[in-house]
PDB file of C-alpha atoms in Angstrom:
ATOM      1  CA  ARG F   1      -0.218  -0.145  -0.274  1.00  0.00           C
ATOM      2  CA  TYR F   2       1.916   3.861  -0.873  1.00  0.00           C
ATOM      3  CA  ASN F   3       0.045   6.877   0.278  1.00  0.00           C
ATOM      4  CA  VAL F   4       1.027   9.902  -0.922  1.00  0.00           C
ATOM      5  CA  VAL F   5       0.576  13.202  -0.130  1.00  0.00           C
ATOM      6  CA  ALA F   6       1.132  15.715  -2.441  1.00  0.00           C
ATOM      7  CA  PRO F   7       4.195  18.494  -2.054  1.00  0.00           C
ATOM      8  CA  LEU F   8       3.675  21.855  -1.516  1.00  0.00           C
ATOM      9  CA  THR F   9       5.518  24.650  -1.571  1.00  0.00           C
ATOM     10  CA  ASN F  10       7.743  25.376   2.067  1.00  0.00           C
ATOM     11  CA  ARG F  11       6.007  28.643   3.696  1.00  0.00           C
ATOM     12  CA  GLY F  12       8.123  29.367   6.769  1.00  0.00           C
ATOM     13  CA  GLY F  13       9.693  26.236   7.073  1.00  0.00           C
ATOM     14  CA  SER F  14       6.385  24.063   7.506  1.00  0.00           C
ATOM     15  CA  GLY F  15       6.647  20.260   7.831  1.00  0.00           C
ATOM     16  CA  TYR F  16       4.738  17.819   7.816  1.00  0.00           C
ATOM     17  CA  TYR F  17       6.292  14.631  11.028  1.00  0.00           C
ATOM     18  CA  GLY F  18       7.883  17.349  12.592  1.00  0.00           C
ATOM     19  CA  SER F  19      11.329  19.217  12.578  1.00  0.00           C
ATOM     20  CA  GLY F  20      14.333  18.043  10.151  1.00  0.00           C
ATOM     21  CA  ALA F  21      12.021  17.759   7.377  1.00  0.00           C
ATOM     22  CA  TYR F  22      10.528  20.591   5.256  1.00  0.00           C
ATOM     23  CA  ASN F  23       7.602  20.167   2.215  1.00  0.00           C
ATOM     24  CA  ASP F  24       7.862  18.478  -0.658  1.00  0.00           C
ATOM     25  CA  THR F  25       6.312  15.033  -1.040  1.00  0.00           C
ATOM     26  CA  HIS F  26       5.501  12.570   2.234  1.00  0.00           C
ATOM     27  CA  ALA F  27       4.864   9.250   1.907  1.00  0.00           C
ATOM     28  CA  THR F  28       3.925   5.758   3.377  1.00  0.00           C
ATOM     29  CA  VAL F  29       4.669   2.244   2.377  1.00  0.00           C
ATOM     30  CA  GLU F  30       3.608  -0.508   3.825  1.00  0.00           C
ATOM     31  CA  PHE F  31       3.165  -4.074   3.227  1.00  0.00           C
ATOM     32  CA  ARG F  32       4.014  -7.701   5.907  1.00  0.00           C
ATOM     33  CA  SER F  33       6.934  -9.901   4.298  1.00  0.00           C
ATOM     34  CA  ASP F  34       7.715 -13.528   5.700  1.00  0.00           C
ATOM     35  CA  ALA F  35      11.667 -13.053   5.371  1.00  0.00           C
ATOM     36  CA  PRO F  36      14.160 -13.562   7.682  1.00  0.00           C
ATOM     37  CA  VAL F  37      16.043 -10.821   5.823  1.00  0.00           C
ATOM     38  CA  ILE F  38      14.638  -7.658   3.168  1.00  0.00           C
ATOM     39  CA  ASP F  39      16.394  -4.443   1.808  1.00  0.00           C
ATOM     40  CA  PHE F  40      14.918  -1.249   1.267  1.00  0.00           C
ATOM     41  CA  GLN F  41      16.006   0.421  -1.035  1.00  0.00           C
ATOM     42  CA  ILE F  42      15.682   4.193  -1.205  1.00  0.00           C
ATOM     43  CA  LEU F  43      17.126   7.191  -4.025  1.00  0.00           C
ATOM     44  CA  GLY F  44      18.243   9.775  -1.846  1.00  0.00           C
ATOM     45  CA  PHE F  45      17.041  13.469  -2.445  1.00  0.00           C
ATOM     46  CA  ASN F  46      17.433  14.767   0.837  1.00  0.00           C
ATOM     47  CA  THR F  47      15.014  12.223   2.534  1.00  0.00           C
ATOM     48  CA  HIS F  48      14.231  11.493   6.143  1.00  0.00           C
ATOM     49  CA  PHE F  49      12.974   8.636   6.790  1.00  0.00           C
ATOM     50  CA  MET F  50      11.887   5.979   9.493  1.00  0.00           C
ATOM     51  CA  ILE F  51      10.690   1.780   8.952  1.00  0.00           C
ATOM     52  CA  PHE F  52       9.533   0.709  11.180  1.00  0.00           C
ATOM     53  CA  VAL F  53       8.201  -3.265  12.470  1.00  0.00           C
ATOM     54  CA  ASP F  54       5.116  -4.584  13.718  1.00  0.00           C
ATOM     55  CA  GLY F  55       4.612  -1.067  14.253  1.00  0.00           C
ATOM     56  CA  ARG F  56       7.887  -0.322  16.621  1.00  0.00           C
ATOM     57  CA  PRO F  57      11.010   1.638  14.553  1.00  0.00           C
ATOM     58  CA  VAL F  58      14.261   0.094  14.294  1.00  0.00           C
ATOM     59  CA  GLN F  59      16.265   2.683  15.737  1.00  0.00           C
ATOM     60  CA  ALA F  60      15.983   5.483  18.022  1.00  0.00           C
ATOM     61  CA  THR F  61      17.381   8.176  15.427  1.00  0.00           C
ATOM     62  CA  ASP F  62      15.885   9.210  11.841  1.00  0.00           C
ATOM     63  CA  PHE F  63      17.474   7.712   8.097  1.00  0.00           C
ATOM     64  CA  THR F  64      18.760  10.566   6.795  1.00  0.00           C
ATOM     65  CA  THR F  65      20.508  10.924   3.145  1.00  0.00           C
ATOM     66  CA  ASP F  66      21.681  13.543   0.287  1.00  0.00           C
ATOM     67  CA  SER F  67      20.669  15.118  -2.871  1.00  0.00           C
ATOM     68  CA  SER F  68      22.640  13.365  -4.904  1.00  0.00           C
ATOM     69  CA  ALA F  69      20.096  10.930  -5.968  1.00  0.00           C
ATOM     70  CA  ALA F  70      22.380   7.920  -5.437  1.00  0.00           C
ATOM     71  CA  GLY F  71      20.922   4.447  -4.146  1.00  0.00           C
ATOM     72  CA  TYR F  72      20.599   3.510  -0.326  1.00  0.00           C
ATOM     73  CA  ILE F  73      19.664  -0.093   1.004  1.00  0.00           C
ATOM     74  CA  CYS F  74      18.733  -0.393   4.507  1.00  0.00           C
ATOM     75  CA  THR F  75      18.768  -4.056   5.363  1.00  0.00           C
ATOM     76  CA  LEU F  76      16.582  -5.838   8.144  1.00  0.00           C
ATOM     77  CA  ALA F  77      18.044  -9.289   9.051  1.00  0.00           C
ATOM     78  CA  PHE F  78      15.967 -11.896  11.829  1.00  0.00           C
ATOM     79  CA  ALA F  79      17.335 -14.706  13.703  1.00  0.00           C
ATOM     80  CA  THR F  80      14.205 -16.597  12.120  1.00  0.00           C
ATOM     81  CA  SER F  81      10.860 -16.131   8.848  1.00  0.00           C
ATOM     82  CA  ALA F  82       7.858 -14.704  10.144  1.00  0.00           C
ATOM     83  CA  VAL F  83       5.157 -13.151   9.097  1.00  0.00           C
ATOM     84  CA  ARG F  84       5.937  -9.356  10.265  1.00  0.00           C
ATOM     85  CA  HIS F  85       4.453  -5.655   8.883  1.00  0.00           C
ATOM     86  CA  TYR F  86       6.775  -3.147   8.013  1.00  0.00           C
ATOM     87  CA  LYS F  87       5.968   0.338   7.720  1.00  0.00           C
ATOM     88  CA  ILE F  88       7.917   2.932   5.551  1.00  0.00           C
ATOM     89  CA  VAL F  89       7.402   6.753   6.245  1.00  0.00           C
ATOM     90  CA  GLY F  90       9.126   9.826   4.973  1.00  0.00           C
ATOM     91  CA  PHE F  91       9.339  13.144   2.535  1.00  0.00           C
ATOM     92  CA  ASN F  92      11.054  13.446  -0.594  1.00  0.00           C
ATOM     93  CA  LEU F  93      10.519   9.209  -0.618  1.00  0.00           C
ATOM     94  CA  ASN F  94      11.924   7.421  -3.148  1.00  0.00           C
ATOM     95  CA  THR F  95      11.953   3.914  -2.482  1.00  0.00           C
ATOM     96  CA  ALA F  96      13.273   2.067  -5.901  1.00  0.00           C
ATOM     97  CA  GLY F  97      11.702  -1.558  -4.332  1.00  0.00           C
ATOM     98  CA  VAL F  98      12.073  -3.888  -1.323  1.00  0.00           C
ATOM     99  CA  TYR F  99      13.781  -7.712  -2.292  1.00  0.00           C
ATOM    100  CA  THR F 100      13.947 -10.673  -0.452  1.00  0.00           C
ATOM    101  CA  GLY F 101      14.668 -13.842  -1.007  1.00  0.00           C
ATOM    102  CA  ALA F 102      13.747 -16.060  -3.571  1.00  0.00           C
ATOM    103  CA  ALA F 103      11.492 -18.400  -0.726  1.00  0.00           C
ATOM    104  CA  TYR F 104      10.063 -14.991   0.187  1.00  0.00           C
ATOM    105  CA  SER F 105       6.734 -12.833  -0.510  1.00  0.00           C
ATOM    106  CA  VAL F 106       5.834  -9.555   0.245  1.00  0.00           C
ATOM    107  CA  TRP F 107       2.042  -9.083  -0.012  1.00  0.00           C
ATOM    108  CA  PRO F 108      -0.190  -5.919   1.143  1.00  0.00           C
ATOM    109  CA  PRO F 109      -1.102  -5.308   4.817  1.00  0.00           C
ATOM    110  CA  ALA F 110      -4.220  -7.039   5.523  1.00  0.00           C
ATOM    111  CA  GLU F 111      -5.636  -4.180   7.729  1.00  0.00           C
ATOM    112  CA  PRO F 112      -7.801  -1.184   6.039  1.00  0.00           C
ATOM    113  CA  ARG F 113      -6.080   2.219   6.136  1.00  0.00           C
ATOM    114  CA  ARG F 114      -6.098   3.766   9.099  1.00  0.00           C
ATOM    115  CA  PRO F 115      -7.802   7.738   9.503  1.00  0.00           C
ATOM    116  CA  ALA F 116      -5.851  10.255   7.942  1.00  0.00           C
ATOM    117  CA  ALA F 117      -6.409  13.755  10.694  1.00  0.00           C
ATOM    118  CA  TYR F 118      -4.461  16.144  10.020  1.00  0.00           C
ATOM    119  CA  VAL F 119      -3.443  19.044  12.344  1.00  0.00           C
ATOM    120  CA  LEU F 120      -2.699  22.726  11.498  1.00  0.00           C
ATOM    121  CA  GLY F 121      -0.877  24.812  14.361  1.00  0.00           C
ATOM    122  CA  ASP F 122       2.472  26.557  15.243  1.00  0.00           C
ATOM    123  CA  SER F 123       5.927  25.568  16.136  1.00  0.00           C
ATOM    124  CA  TYR F 124       4.375  22.472  18.358  1.00  0.00           C
ATOM    125  CA  THR F 125       2.926  20.525  15.213  1.00  0.00           C
ATOM    126  CA  PHE F 126       5.990  21.752  13.507  1.00  0.00           C
ATOM    127  CA  GLY F 127       7.658  19.871  16.380  1.00  0.00           C
ATOM    128  CA  ASN F 128      10.940  21.727  17.801  1.00  0.00           C
ATOM    129  CA  GLY F 129      12.937  20.764  20.116  1.00  0.00           C
ATOM    130  CA  ALA F 130      11.833  16.691  19.059  1.00  0.00           C
ATOM    131  CA  ASP F 131      14.935  14.192  19.346  1.00  0.00           C
ATOM    132  CA  THR F 132      13.470  12.476  15.703  1.00  0.00           C
ATOM    133  CA  THR F 133      11.282  14.083  13.231  1.00  0.00           C
ATOM    134  CA  PHE F 134       8.650  11.101  14.578  1.00  0.00           C
ATOM    135  CA  THR F 135       9.090  11.847  17.678  1.00  0.00           C
ATOM    136  CA  SER F 136       7.148  15.272  18.189  1.00  0.00           C
ATOM    137  CA  TRP F 137       3.748  15.123  19.492  1.00  0.00           C
ATOM    138  CA  THR F 138       1.599  14.389  16.578  1.00  0.00           C
ATOM    139  CA  PHE F 139       2.965  11.582  15.746  1.00  0.00           C
ATOM    140  CA  ALA F 140       2.779  10.523  19.390  1.00  0.00           C
ATOM    141  CA  MET F 141      -0.999  10.795  19.160  1.00  0.00           C
ATOM    142  CA  ALA F 142      -1.530   9.114  16.158  1.00  0.00           C
ATOM    143  CA  ALA F 143       0.043   6.115  16.721  1.00  0.00           C
ATOM    144  CA  ALA F 144      -1.878   6.449  20.418  1.00  0.00           C
ATOM    145  CA  ALA F 145      -5.166   6.855  18.378  1.00  0.00           C
ATOM    146  CA  GLY F 146      -4.745   4.495  15.727  1.00  0.00           C
ATOM    147  CA  LEU F 147      -4.651   7.238  12.449  1.00  0.00           C
ATOM    148  CA  ASP F 148      -2.258   8.383  10.397  1.00  0.00           C
ATOM    149  CA  VAL F 149      -1.302  12.194  10.751  1.00  0.00           C
ATOM    150  CA  LEU F 150      -0.894  14.937   8.219  1.00  0.00           C
ATOM    151  CA  PRO F 151       0.814  18.236  10.151  1.00  0.00           C
ATOM    152  CA  SER F 152       0.894  21.285   9.138  1.00  0.00           C
ATOM    153  CA  GLY F 153       3.181  23.313  11.228  1.00  0.00           C
ATOM    154  CA  ILE F 154       4.909  26.590  10.756  1.00  0.00           C
ATOM    155  CA  GLY F 155       5.980  28.354  14.116  1.00  0.00           C
ATOM    156  CA  GLY F 156       5.181  31.461  15.144  1.00  0.00           C
ATOM    157  CA  THR F 157       1.816  31.288  13.390  1.00  0.00           C
ATOM    158  CA  GLY F 158      -1.787  30.901  14.919  1.00  0.00           C
ATOM    159  CA  TRP F 159      -5.090  32.177  14.519  1.00  0.00           C
ATOM    160  CA  ASN F 160      -4.746  35.981  14.423  1.00  0.00           C
ATOM    161  CA  SER F 161      -1.929  35.098  11.470  1.00  0.00           C
ATOM    162  CA  THR F 162      -2.322  36.424   8.607  1.00  0.00           C
ATOM    163  CA  GLY F 163      -1.072  36.780   4.518  1.00  0.00           C
ATOM    164  CA  THR F 164      -0.119  33.724   3.170  1.00  0.00           C
ATOM    165  CA  ASN F 165      -0.697  31.826   7.086  1.00  0.00           C
ATOM    166  CA  LEU F 166      -4.343  32.652   7.330  1.00  0.00           C
ATOM    167  CA  PRO F 167      -5.625  29.942   8.377  1.00  0.00           C
ATOM    168  CA  THR F 168      -8.341  30.029   6.374  1.00  0.00           C
ATOM    169  CA  THR F 169      -5.386  29.993   3.269  1.00  0.00           C
ATOM    170  CA  ARG F 170      -3.444  27.603   4.658  1.00  0.00           C
ATOM    171  CA  ILE F 171      -6.812  25.562   4.542  1.00  0.00           C
ATOM    172  CA  SER F 172      -7.738  26.203   0.765  1.00  0.00           C
ATOM    173  CA  ASP F 173      -4.105  26.326  -0.285  1.00  0.00           C
ATOM    174  CA  ASP F 174      -3.510  22.999   1.486  1.00  0.00           C
ATOM    175  CA  MET F 175      -5.470  20.998   3.478  1.00  0.00           C
ATOM    176  CA  LEU F 176      -7.975  20.829   0.651  1.00  0.00           C
ATOM    177  CA  LEU F 177      -4.993  19.895  -2.257  1.00  0.00           C
ATOM    178  CA  ARG F 178      -3.786  16.739  -0.352  1.00  0.00           C
ATOM    179  CA  THR F 179      -4.302  13.833  -1.965  1.00  0.00           C
ATOM    180  CA  VAL F 180      -5.054  11.501   0.862  1.00  0.00           C
ATOM    181  CA  THR F 181      -8.429  12.922   2.311  1.00  0.00           C
ATOM    182  CA  PRO F 182      -8.374  14.127   6.786  1.00  0.00           C
ATOM    183  CA  GLU F 183     -11.684  11.945   8.192  1.00  0.00           C
ATOM    184  CA  VAL F 184     -10.451  13.974  11.563  1.00  0.00           C
ATOM    185  CA  VAL F 185      -8.889  18.086  11.111  1.00  0.00           C
ATOM    186  CA  ILE F 186      -7.727  19.702  14.435  1.00  0.00           C
ATOM    187  CA  PHE F 187      -6.075  22.849  15.369  1.00  0.00           C
ATOM    188  CA  ALA F 188      -3.336  23.625  17.620  1.00  0.00           C
ATOM    189  CA  TRP F 189      -2.993  26.676  17.678  1.00  0.00           C
ATOM    190  CA  GLY F 190      -3.211  29.621  20.369  1.00  0.00           C
ATOM    191  CA  TYR F 191       0.077  30.128  21.806  1.00  0.00           C
ATOM    192  CA  ASN F 192       1.211  33.124  19.538  1.00  0.00           C
ATOM    193  CA  ASP F 193      -2.291  34.863  19.686  1.00  0.00           C
ATOM    194  CA  SER F 194      -1.805  35.288  23.194  1.00  0.00           C
ATOM    195  CA  ALA F 195      -1.539  38.706  22.967  1.00  0.00           C
ATOM    196  CA  GLY F 196      -3.795  39.189  20.298  1.00  0.00           C
ATOM    197  CA  SER F 197      -7.183  40.231  19.733  1.00  0.00           C
ATOM    198  CA  MET F 198      -9.449  37.653  20.750  1.00  0.00           C
ATOM    199  CA  VAL F 199     -12.504  39.158  18.682  1.00  0.00           C
ATOM    200  CA  THR F 200     -10.694  38.718  15.186  1.00  0.00           C
ATOM    201  CA  LEU F 201      -8.851  34.703  17.226  1.00  0.00           C
ATOM    202  CA  ALA F 202     -13.016  34.054  17.583  1.00  0.00           C
ATOM    203  CA  ALA F 203     -13.955  35.683  14.120  1.00  0.00           C
ATOM    204  CA  SER F 204     -10.736  33.398  12.458  1.00  0.00           C
ATOM    205  CA  ALA F 205     -11.842  30.475  14.382  1.00  0.00           C
ATOM    206  CA  ASN F 206     -15.552  30.330  12.991  1.00  0.00           C
ATOM    207  CA  ALA F 207     -14.080  31.134   9.558  1.00  0.00           C
ATOM    208  CA  ALA F 208     -11.551  28.238   9.299  1.00  0.00           C
ATOM    209  CA  ILE F 209     -14.175  25.927  10.659  1.00  0.00           C
ATOM    210  CA  ASP F 210     -16.967  27.048   8.367  1.00  0.00           C
ATOM    211  CA  ALA F 211     -14.145  26.502   5.393  1.00  0.00           C
ATOM    212  CA  VAL F 212     -13.282  22.687   6.577  1.00  0.00           C
ATOM    213  CA  GLN F 213     -17.235  21.686   7.519  1.00  0.00           C
ATOM    214  CA  ALA F 214     -17.377  23.307   3.137  1.00  0.00           C
ATOM    215  CA  GLY F 215     -14.985  21.586   2.236  1.00  0.00           C
ATOM    216  CA  LEU F 216     -14.996  18.086   4.281  1.00  0.00           C
ATOM    217  CA  PRO F 217     -18.511  17.712   5.571  1.00  0.00           C
ATOM    218  CA  ASN F 218     -17.962  14.206   7.039  1.00  0.00           C
ATOM    219  CA  ALA F 219     -14.498  16.006   8.805  1.00  0.00           C
ATOM    220  CA  LYS F 220     -14.448  15.119  12.590  1.00  0.00           C
ATOM    221  CA  ILE F 221     -13.261  18.856  14.196  1.00  0.00           C
ATOM    222  CA  ILE F 222     -11.319  19.226  16.822  1.00  0.00           C
ATOM    223  CA  VAL F 223      -9.806  21.594  18.888  1.00  0.00           C
ATOM    224  CA  ILE F 224      -7.332  21.815  21.137  1.00  0.00           C
ATOM    225  CA  GLY F 225      -6.963  25.064  23.477  1.00  0.00           C
ATOM    226  CA  PRO F 226      -3.805  26.626  24.208  1.00  0.00           C
ATOM    227  CA  TRP F 227      -0.686  25.274  25.978  1.00  0.00           C
ATOM    228  CA  THR F 228       2.819  27.486  27.212  1.00  0.00           C
ATOM    229  CA  PRO F 229       6.331  26.066  28.708  1.00  0.00           C
ATOM    230  CA  VAL F 230       5.707  27.328  31.531  1.00  0.00           C
ATOM    231  CA  GLY F 231       1.727  26.490  32.474  1.00  0.00           C
ATOM    232  CA  SER F 232      -0.937  28.202  32.688  1.00  0.00           C
ATOM    233  CA  THR F 233      -1.312  32.425  31.873  1.00  0.00           C
ATOM    234  CA  ALA F 234      -3.647  35.240  31.958  1.00  0.00           C
ATOM    235  CA  ASN F 235      -3.489  35.646  28.442  1.00  0.00           C
ATOM    236  CA  LEU F 236      -3.799  31.939  27.855  1.00  0.00           C
ATOM    237  CA  ALA F 237      -6.364  32.077  29.844  1.00  0.00           C
ATOM    238  CA  SER F 238      -8.978  34.552  28.027  1.00  0.00           C
ATOM    239  CA  VAL F 239      -7.315  32.836  24.497  1.00  0.00           C
ATOM    240  CA  LYS F 240      -9.150  29.631  26.093  1.00  0.00           C
ATOM    241  CA  ALA F 241     -12.284  30.728  26.940  1.00  0.00           C
ATOM    242  CA  ALA F 242     -12.505  32.289  23.072  1.00  0.00           C
ATOM    243  CA  LEU F 243     -11.872  28.792  21.797  1.00  0.00           C
ATOM    244  CA  GLN F 244     -14.472  27.005  24.332  1.00  0.00           C
ATOM    245  CA  ALA F 245     -16.517  29.542  23.073  1.00  0.00           C
ATOM    246  CA  VAL F 246     -16.155  28.887  19.643  1.00  0.00           C
ATOM    247  CA  ALA F 247     -16.477  25.338  19.692  1.00  0.00           C
ATOM    248  CA  THR F 248     -19.608  25.168  21.346  1.00  0.00           C
ATOM    249  CA  ALA F 249     -21.340  28.104  19.107  1.00  0.00           C
ATOM    250  CA  GLN F 250     -20.297  25.696  16.366  1.00  0.00           C
ATOM    251  CA  GLY F 251     -21.148  22.090  17.653  1.00  0.00           C
ATOM    252  CA  VAL F 252     -17.149  21.055  17.245  1.00  0.00           C
ATOM    253  CA  SER F 253     -14.934  19.400  19.637  1.00  0.00           C
ATOM    254  CA  TYR F 254     -12.811  20.967  22.235  1.00  0.00           C
ATOM    255  CA  ILE F 255     -10.372  19.821  24.244  1.00  0.00           C
ATOM    256  CA  ASP F 256      -8.490  21.622  26.973  1.00  0.00           C
ATOM    257  CA  ILE F 257      -4.360  21.202  27.871  1.00  0.00           C
ATOM    258  CA  GLU F 258      -4.580  23.619  29.983  1.00  0.00           C
ATOM    259  CA  ASN F 259      -1.412  23.260  32.257  1.00  0.00           C
ATOM    260  CA  TRP F 260      -0.463  19.977  30.643  1.00  0.00           C
ATOM    261  CA  VAL F 261       2.424  21.226  29.524  1.00  0.00           C
ATOM    262  CA  ASN F 262       4.299  23.660  32.382  1.00  0.00           C
ATOM    263  CA  ALA F 263       8.314  24.058  33.931  1.00  0.00           C
ATOM    264  CA  ALA F 264       8.011  20.813  36.052  1.00  0.00           C
ATOM    265  CA  ASN F 265       7.855  19.022  32.630  1.00  0.00           C
ATOM    266  CA  LYS F 266       8.203  20.940  29.898  1.00  0.00           C
ATOM    267  CA  VAL F 267      11.711  18.976  29.056  1.00  0.00           C
ATOM    268  CA  ILE F 268      10.227  16.094  28.172  1.00  0.00           C
ATOM    269  CA  LEU F 269       7.946  17.319  26.043  1.00  0.00           C
ATOM    270  CA  THR F 270       7.728  19.086  22.450  1.00  0.00           C
TER     271      THR F 270
END
């Protein structure tokens, strides 16, 4: 199974899965195989990727390549033959084949495609501070919830952003152009709006939710409240109240994460 998300213009260095990977084609390749030794060939185009076997990453850091288009081979060797589930997730991912011994096979995964969750957010969604591309909060959330995540995080942005970072513009020029239609849309802004106008924030949030409902009428919409590395603040309480009011009026889900991240635990979270 090969799922591809169309390449988009790089606006402000945004990444799909987190820090270190930027806007080009994001692809996921999934299959099963009974081979004890399996080779993956990747063509190097400044690629960042991870290989998961039965849901577990095979190493703690990303695989990366140069931009020469040279072939890279990753070999996984196991002590015995067994049916295993493989998933390769990456950016600028150009797979050139999967190779096994002649006595073994490769076949599509038995599981249906997981629901796709599109996340609009700021540097937290981008994954600033994460140890690897695949340990940002969006990926951890998706793994726990059984989702395929499509993050769109741009540092410094929020509900009050303007121009190309206006929420409705990011929806029309990014989310609605994806080749994978999201079943879940998550808004994860607020930290960068704490000093701005709550009137403008509410109008922007209402317009963004309206745009998603018009473009993706069957999507589940979730608004996540603001958070900060130092915990709750009076300004963020204003953002929270404004977003809760919008979510209630629009009939969409609101998740309050006030003080989940604070000065005591910020070093382990991103």
